[in-house]
XYZ file of N, CA and C in Angstrom:
531
model
N 151.833 103.167 -48.060
C 150.966 102.059 -48.416
C 149.581 102.608 -48.740
N 148.973 101.959 -49.745
C 147.678 102.429 -50.222
C 146.518 101.705 -49.580
N 145.363 101.945 -50.147
C 144.126 101.358 -49.662
C 144.041 99.878 -50.035
N 143.213 99.157 -49.261
C 142.930 97.764 -49.585
C 141.668 97.725 -50.428
N 141.750 97.035 -51.583
C 140.654 97.001 -52.544
C 140.359 95.554 -52.919
N 139.065 95.237 -53.099
C 138.655 93.914 -53.575
C 138.329 94.050 -55.059
N 138.970 93.216 -55.886
C 138.752 93.248 -57.329
C 138.165 91.912 -57.753
N 137.040 91.979 -58.458
C 136.388 90.758 -58.952
C 136.746 90.591 -60.420
N 137.337 89.446 -60.758
C 137.682 89.126 -62.143
C 136.861 87.930 -62.597
N 136.387 87.987 -63.823
C 135.591 86.899 -64.379
C 135.925 86.790 -65.861
N 136.031 85.562 -66.350
C 136.292 85.343 -67.770
C 135.385 84.230 -68.264
N 135.207 84.174 -69.594
C 134.282 83.200 -70.179
C 134.812 81.790 -70.078
N 136.098 81.618 -70.377
C 136.692 80.286 -70.314
C 138.162 80.413 -69.980
N 138.741 79.328 -69.504
C 140.121 79.364 -69.015
C 141.152 79.486 -70.120
N 140.749 79.401 -71.394
C 141.725 79.572 -72.471
C 142.120 81.040 -72.637
N 141.345 81.966 -72.075
C 141.692 83.382 -72.113
C 142.568 83.707 -70.905
N 143.732 84.346 -71.110
C 144.600 84.653 -69.972
C 144.002 85.774 -69.118
N 144.420 85.814 -67.853
C 143.963 86.878 -66.964
C 144.568 88.215 -67.366
N 145.773 88.182 -67.904
C 146.390 89.425 -68.369
C 147.291 90.086 -67.351
N 147.762 89.327 -66.368
C 148.720 89.892 -65.416
C 149.714 88.828 -65.007
N 150.881 89.290 -64.532
C 151.889 88.369 -63.995
C 152.149 88.755 -62.549
N 152.484 87.742 -61.765
C 152.790 87.994 -60.357
C 154.260 87.715 -60.093
N 154.726 88.248 -59.004
C 156.087 88.016 -58.556
C 156.056 87.981 -57.041
N 157.176 87.683 -56.439
C 157.271 87.654 -54.990
C 156.817 86.331 -54.410
N 156.719 86.312 -53.111
C 156.348 85.109 -52.384
C 157.287 84.939 -51.212
N 156.897 84.122 -50.245
C 157.721 83.939 -49.047
C 159.079 83.350 -49.386
N 159.168 82.573 -50.469
C 160.454 81.995 -50.871
C 161.398 83.036 -51.462
N 160.857 84.185 -51.873
C 161.674 85.254 -52.439
C 161.867 86.418 -51.476
N 161.287 86.304 -50.284
C 161.437 87.358 -49.286
C 160.623 88.602 -49.601
N 159.619 88.483 -50.434
C 158.749 89.601 -50.811
C 157.303 89.157 -50.729
N 156.380 90.117 -50.524
C 154.974 89.726 -50.605
C 154.620 89.402 -52.054
N 153.587 88.589 -52.258
C 153.122 88.297 -53.605
C 152.516 89.592 -54.155
N 152.992 90.011 -55.331
C 152.492 91.259 -55.896
C 152.328 91.146 -57.406
N 151.622 92.098 -57.965
C 151.376 92.141 -59.400
C 152.578 92.801 -60.062
N 153.264 92.040 -60.923
C 154.451 92.564 -61.615
C 154.047 93.384 -62.836
N 153.204 92.808 -63.680
C 152.774 93.475 -64.914
C 151.288 93.245 -65.126
N 150.648 94.204 -65.788
C 149.250 94.057 -66.179
C 149.137 94.521 -67.631
N 148.572 93.679 -68.463
C 148.359 94.048 -69.858
C 147.274 95.117 -69.899
N 147.573 96.301 -70.480
C 146.585 97.385 -70.484
C 145.305 97.064 -71.268
N 145.333 96.050 -72.118
C 144.137 95.686 -72.880
C 143.383 94.525 -72.242
N 143.829 94.083 -71.082
C 143.228 92.904 -70.449
C 142.035 93.275 -69.586
N 141.266 92.246 -69.265
C 140.127 92.414 -68.373
C 140.599 92.806 -66.968
N 141.748 92.291 -66.562
C 142.288 92.610 -65.243
C 142.533 94.107 -65.104
N 143.072 94.716 -66.143
C 143.344 96.154 -66.117
C 142.036 96.932 -66.071
N 141.055 96.497 -66.861
C 139.759 97.184 -66.893
C 139.055 97.098 -65.545
N 139.309 96.018 -64.801
C 138.685 95.854 -63.482
C 139.449 96.577 -62.381
N 140.646 97.096 -62.686
C 141.344 97.914 -61.706
C 142.639 97.352 -61.161
N 143.092 96.209 -61.620
C 144.357 95.650 -61.141
C 145.514 96.445 -61.728
N 146.511 96.798 -60.905
C 147.621 97.625 -61.352
C 148.955 97.022 -60.915
N 150.031 97.288 -61.677
C 151.362 96.848 -61.244
C 151.711 97.468 -59.892
N 152.311 96.666 -59.019
C 152.685 97.142 -57.691
C 151.661 96.834 -56.616
N 150.484 96.326 -57.011
C 149.473 95.942 -56.019
C 149.933 94.662 -55.322
N 149.972 94.692 -53.990
C 150.308 93.493 -53.215
C 149.038 92.661 -53.075
N 149.136 91.380 -53.380
C 147.970 90.492 -53.291
C 147.884 89.958 -51.876
N 146.769 90.237 -51.218
C 146.548 89.788 -49.840
C 145.746 88.489 -49.803
N 144.699 88.406 -50.645
C 143.836 87.229 -50.661
C 143.411 86.916 -52.095
N 143.244 85.627 -52.365
C 142.657 85.172 -53.622
C 141.487 84.281 -53.239
N 140.288 84.717 -53.586
C 139.052 84.016 -53.205
C 139.019 83.754 -51.699
N 139.335 84.757 -50.935
C 139.313 84.742 -49.458
C 140.332 83.798 -48.826
N 141.334 83.377 -49.608
C 142.418 82.553 -49.078
C 143.634 83.463 -48.915
N 144.175 83.507 -47.711
C 145.312 84.366 -47.410
C 146.548 83.894 -48.182
N 147.173 84.803 -48.934
C 148.363 84.450 -49.707
C 149.602 85.194 -49.212
N 149.494 85.899 -48.107
C 150.623 86.713 -47.631
C 151.826 85.875 -47.204
N 151.611 84.623 -46.807
C 152.721 83.768 -46.382
C 153.003 82.639 -47.383
N 152.394 82.723 -48.567
C 152.573 81.677 -49.576
C 153.845 81.905 -50.385
N 154.372 80.794 -50.914
C 155.487 80.899 -51.856
C 154.917 81.329 -53.209
N 155.812 81.646 -54.112
C 155.393 82.064 -55.448
C 154.574 80.965 -56.132
N 155.042 79.725 -56.061
C 154.350 78.597 -56.699
C 152.974 78.370 -56.076
N 152.881 78.487 -54.754
C 151.589 78.292 -54.084
C 150.592 79.360 -54.524
N 151.052 80.586 -54.703
C 150.173 81.670 -55.143
C 149.693 81.417 -56.578
N 150.598 80.941 -57.431
C 150.206 80.626 -58.805
C 149.156 79.521 -58.819
N 149.342 78.510 -57.977
C 148.378 77.407 -57.915
C 147.024 77.890 -57.407
N 147.036 78.846 -56.500
C 145.782 79.390 -55.975
C 145.030 80.146 -57.073
N 145.766 80.828 -57.944
C 145.136 81.517 -59.076
C 144.546 80.486 -60.036
N 145.269 79.410 -60.284
C 144.753 78.352 -61.156
C 143.519 77.698 -60.554
N 143.550 77.498 -59.244
C 142.432 76.855 -58.549
C 141.173 77.731 -58.606
N 141.352 79.034 -58.768
C 140.212 79.953 -58.795
C 139.314 79.724 -60.008
N 139.852 79.141 -61.070
C 139.036 78.887 -62.254
C 138.777 80.153 -63.044
N 137.501 80.399 -63.376
C 137.147 81.545 -64.216
C 136.560 82.716 -63.445
N 136.403 82.563 -62.127
C 135.918 83.647 -61.265
C 136.907 83.824 -60.127
N 137.387 85.057 -59.963
C 138.402 85.268 -58.935
C 138.168 86.608 -58.249
N 138.163 86.573 -56.928
C 138.127 87.795 -56.122
C 139.514 87.978 -55.529
N 140.155 89.095 -55.863
C 141.505 89.371 -55.366
C 141.450 90.584 -54.454
N 141.935 90.401 -53.251
C 142.082 91.522 -52.323
C 143.513 92.023 -52.439
N 143.672 93.305 -52.808
C 145.005 93.875 -53.013
C 145.187 95.129 -52.180
N 146.446 95.390 -51.882
C 146.802 96.650 -51.232
C 147.517 97.485 -52.274
N 146.957 98.666 -52.559
C 147.462 99.520 -53.629
C 148.876 100.029 -53.347
N 149.661 100.116 -54.418
C 150.988 100.748 -54.398
C 151.885 100.253 -53.270
N 151.908 98.963 -53.019
C 152.733 98.410 -51.946
C 154.184 98.255 -52.359
N 154.397 97.913 -53.622
C 155.746 97.638 -54.104
C 155.935 98.338 -55.436
N 157.137 98.866 -55.650
C 157.479 99.416 -56.945
C 158.004 98.270 -57.803
N 157.224 97.810 -58.793
C 157.657 96.645 -59.577
C 158.886 96.909 -60.442
N 159.252 98.177 -60.611
C 160.425 98.503 -61.427
C 161.670 98.704 -60.575
N 161.545 98.546 -59.245
C 162.687 98.763 -58.356
C 163.792 97.747 -58.634
N 165.021 98.170 -58.425
C 166.145 97.264 -58.655
C 166.112 96.137 -57.636
N 166.575 94.991 -58.032
C 166.599 93.832 -57.152
C 165.393 92.938 -57.326
N 164.332 93.436 -57.963
C 163.149 92.617 -58.218
C 163.243 92.155 -59.656
N 163.340 90.844 -59.829
C 163.494 90.283 -61.161
C 162.136 89.978 -61.776
N 162.061 90.203 -63.065
C 160.878 89.847 -63.831
C 160.824 88.325 -63.927
N 159.675 87.689 -63.651
C 159.611 86.228 -63.709
C 159.907 85.670 -65.094
N 159.751 86.480 -66.133
C 160.013 86.004 -67.478
C 161.408 86.395 -67.958
N 162.183 87.007 -67.091
C 163.533 87.395 -67.477
C 164.383 86.145 -67.696
N 165.180 86.154 -68.721
C 166.016 85.007 -69.037
C 165.314 83.976 -69.905
N 164.038 84.206 -70.182
C 163.296 83.286 -71.043
C 163.252 83.896 -72.447
N 164.393 83.926 -73.100
C 164.484 84.525 -74.423
C 164.115 83.502 -75.481
N 163.499 83.984 -76.522
C 163.149 83.146 -77.643
C 164.010 83.576 -78.813
N 164.663 82.633 -79.425
C 165.507 82.932 -80.566
C 164.781 82.469 -81.822
N 164.600 83.391 -82.746
C 163.930 83.086 -83.987
C 164.975 82.752 -85.036
N 164.877 81.571 -85.588
C 165.806 81.128 -86.614
C 165.028 80.997 -87.915
N 165.420 81.773 -88.901
C 164.754 81.701 -90.195
C 165.627 80.925 -91.153
N 165.076 79.864 -91.695
C 165.787 79.036 -92.651
C 164.899 78.841 -93.858
N 165.505 78.647 -95.027
C 164.667 78.403 -96.203
C 163.913 77.081 -96.049
N 162.705 77.069 -96.554
C 161.872 75.883 -96.482
C 162.117 75.044 -97.737
N 162.392 73.774 -97.519
C 162.620 72.868 -98.636
C 161.277 72.524 -99.254
N 161.174 72.739 -100.545
C 159.925 72.443 -101.235
C 159.801 70.940 -101.436
N 158.606 70.444 -101.209
C 158.363 69.013 -101.336
C 158.254 68.591 -102.805
N 157.807 69.486 -103.637
C 157.588 69.160 -105.032
C 158.408 70.124 -105.891
N 159.295 69.635 -106.725
C 160.077 70.540 -107.565
C 159.175 71.333 -108.503
N 159.566 72.558 -108.869
C 158.710 73.358 -109.749
C 158.517 72.670 -111.098
N 157.308 72.777 -111.623
C 157.006 72.206 -112.921
C 156.522 70.768 -112.878
N 156.708 70.079 -111.760
C 156.256 68.692 -111.654
C 154.983 68.652 -110.801
N 153.919 68.063 -111.325
C 152.695 67.990 -110.521
C 152.836 66.947 -109.415
N 151.982 67.078 -108.436
C 151.978 66.089 -107.367
C 151.550 64.741 -107.924
N 152.084 63.700 -107.348
C 151.748 62.350 -107.748
C 150.299 62.069 -107.368
N 149.547 61.522 -108.295
C 148.153 61.189 -108.028
C 148.090 59.865 -107.276
N 147.623 59.910 -106.055
C 147.523 58.719 -105.228
C 146.053 58.321 -105.152
N 145.770 57.058 -105.446
C 144.403 56.566 -105.417
C 144.345 55.383 -104.452
N 143.634 55.533 -103.318
C 143.532 54.425 -102.373
C 142.825 53.223 -103.007
N 143.163 52.042 -102.530
C 142.592 50.790 -103.042
C 141.067 50.795 -102.902
N 140.570 51.263 -101.789
C 139.136 51.290 -101.538
C 138.424 52.169 -102.559
N 139.016 53.312 -102.871
C 138.413 54.219 -103.839
C 138.306 53.549 -105.207
N 139.339 52.842 -105.606
C 139.319 52.145 -106.890
C 138.247 51.077 -106.943
N 138.093 50.314 -105.879
C 137.085 49.249 -105.838
C 135.684 49.839 -105.911
N 135.441 50.901 -105.142
C 134.125 51.536 -105.166
C 133.839 52.168 -106.522
N 134.850 52.750 -107.140
C 134.662 53.344 -108.461
C 134.263 52.282 -109.478
N 134.741 51.052 -109.333
C 134.373 49.954 -110.229
C 132.971 49.433 -109.937
N 132.585 49.344 -108.673
C 131.336 48.691 -108.294
C 130.131 49.628 -108.259
N 130.302 50.914 -107.975
C 129.155 51.812 -107.863
C 128.400 52.005 -109.172
N 129.073 52.181 -110.326
C 128.289 52.361 -111.562
C 127.382 51.172 -111.857
N 127.813 49.964 -111.514
C 126.990 48.776 -111.745
C 125.734 48.818 -110.877
N 125.876 49.238 -109.613
C 124.724 49.253 -108.710
C 123.762 50.376 -109.082
N 124.244 51.476 -109.638
C 123.363 52.577 -110.029
C 122.512 52.196 -111.240
N 123.000 51.276 -112.054
C 122.250 50.831 -113.231
C 121.265 49.718 -112.881
N 121.135 49.401 -111.623
C 120.210 48.354 -111.208
C 120.884 47.017 -111.008
N 122.173 46.978 -111.103
C 122.913 45.736 -110.908
C 123.055 45.428 -109.425
N 124.011 44.580 -109.113
C 124.227 44.203 -107.714
C 124.803 45.381 -106.941
N 124.446 45.419 -105.682
C 124.966 46.501 -104.841
C 126.440 46.244 -104.546
N 127.178 47.297 -104.177
C 128.592 47.097 -103.852
C 128.741 46.074 -102.735
N 129.750 45.248 -102.846
C 129.953 44.196 -101.851
C 130.439 44.776 -100.544
N 130.294 43.980 -99.518
C 130.638 44.418 -98.175
C 131.580 43.398 -97.537
N 132.335 43.858 -96.584
C 133.199 42.926 -95.860
C 132.374 42.018 -94.953
N 131.093 42.355 -94.758
C 130.243 41.592 -93.865
C 129.437 40.523 -94.599
N 129.589 40.416 -95.933
C 128.873 39.383 -96.672
C 129.335 38.006 -96.204
N 128.379 37.070 -96.127
C 128.671 35.740 -95.595
C 129.501 34.891 -96.563
N 129.226 35.004 -97.835
C 129.930 34.179 -98.825
C 131.205 34.885 -99.261
N 132.283 34.167 -99.229
C 133.590 34.768 -99.502
C 133.674 35.370 -100.903
N 133.062 34.716 -101.900
C 133.183 35.239 -103.253
C 132.350 36.508 -103.457
N 131.400 36.808 -102.539
C 130.607 38.025 -102.648
C 131.216 39.183 -101.849
N 132.249 38.921 -101.128
C 132.875 39.982 -100.327
C 133.576 40.979 -101.231
N 133.823 42.118 -100.684
C 134.521 43.175 -101.414
C 135.912 42.709 -101.826
N 136.372 43.217 -102.947
C 137.715 42.887 -103.412
C 138.769 43.346 -102.398
N 138.404 44.334 -101.624
C 139.336 44.880 -100.645
C 139.767 43.836 -99.619
N 138.831 42.935 -99.270
C 139.148 41.921 -98.256
C 139.601 40.608 -98.860
N 139.531 40.490 -100.177
C 139.964 39.255 -100.821
C 141.456 39.334 -101.102
N 142.147 38.249 -100.835
C 143.596 38.207 -101.005
C 143.903 37.446 -102.280
N 144.767 38.037 -103.066
C 145.178 37.377 -104.299
C 146.612 36.920 -104.143
N 146.935 35.774 -104.682
C 148.299 35.270 -104.612
C 148.519 34.462 -103.348
N 149.762 34.066 -103.142
C 150.094 33.242 -101.983
C 150.182 34.097 -100.731
N 149.790 33.526 -99.630
C 149.841 34.234 -98.344
C 150.436 33.320 -97.303
N 150.876 33.922 -96.209
C 151.390 33.162 -95.085
C 150.501 33.497 -93.903
N 149.893 32.507 -93.308
C 149.047 32.735 -92.170
C 149.639 32.039 -90.953
N 149.814 32.755 -89.876
C 150.363 32.200 -88.662
C 149.420 32.487 -87.499
N 149.435 31.618 -86.555
C 148.702 31.861 -85.318
C 149.541 32.802 -84.465
N 148.885 33.521 -83.600
C 149.591 34.439 -82.718
C 150.576 33.675 -81.869
N 151.817 34.108 -81.845
C 152.851 33.494 -81.036
C 153.719 32.525 -81.794
N 153.302 32.151 -83.008
C 154.160 31.250 -83.801
C 155.305 32.036 -84.423
N 156.412 31.339 -84.668
C 157.518 32.030 -85.326
C 157.798 31.421 -86.673
């Protein structure tokens, strides 16, 4: 068994991963330990190594915690974490110790993408009703004419064409059938 070391980890925001995975816990019959450490991570630069047994996270004893409880304690730490570890306690490559991500395979399926628009045909030009109304009314107002109408105008005939209904309509009160 190695020395006990306190490692301080700090990150700017929680969207950046810590860069290590843990394994073990009282439910697995092993102490909580560091399974893997990304060599490019802040955790590695601060001294965390695979095989380090985690004794405390922010001065909270994790030696009798389950795997899930230890993960929650890491989440609870936020962006600043002090980890007390015992160096070289467990060989993370030893047989019988499963990788927590083992069995989580991702299958990549490549299929041709169906094109939305056949070659040689341009996309259909879609013009919203509001755009058409404004295109009709703005040139008049720029020449000193009446300003574009609004849905808030008091007189119905001065309201925007957008809110005016043409043709027959059916109006019902809420709850009528």
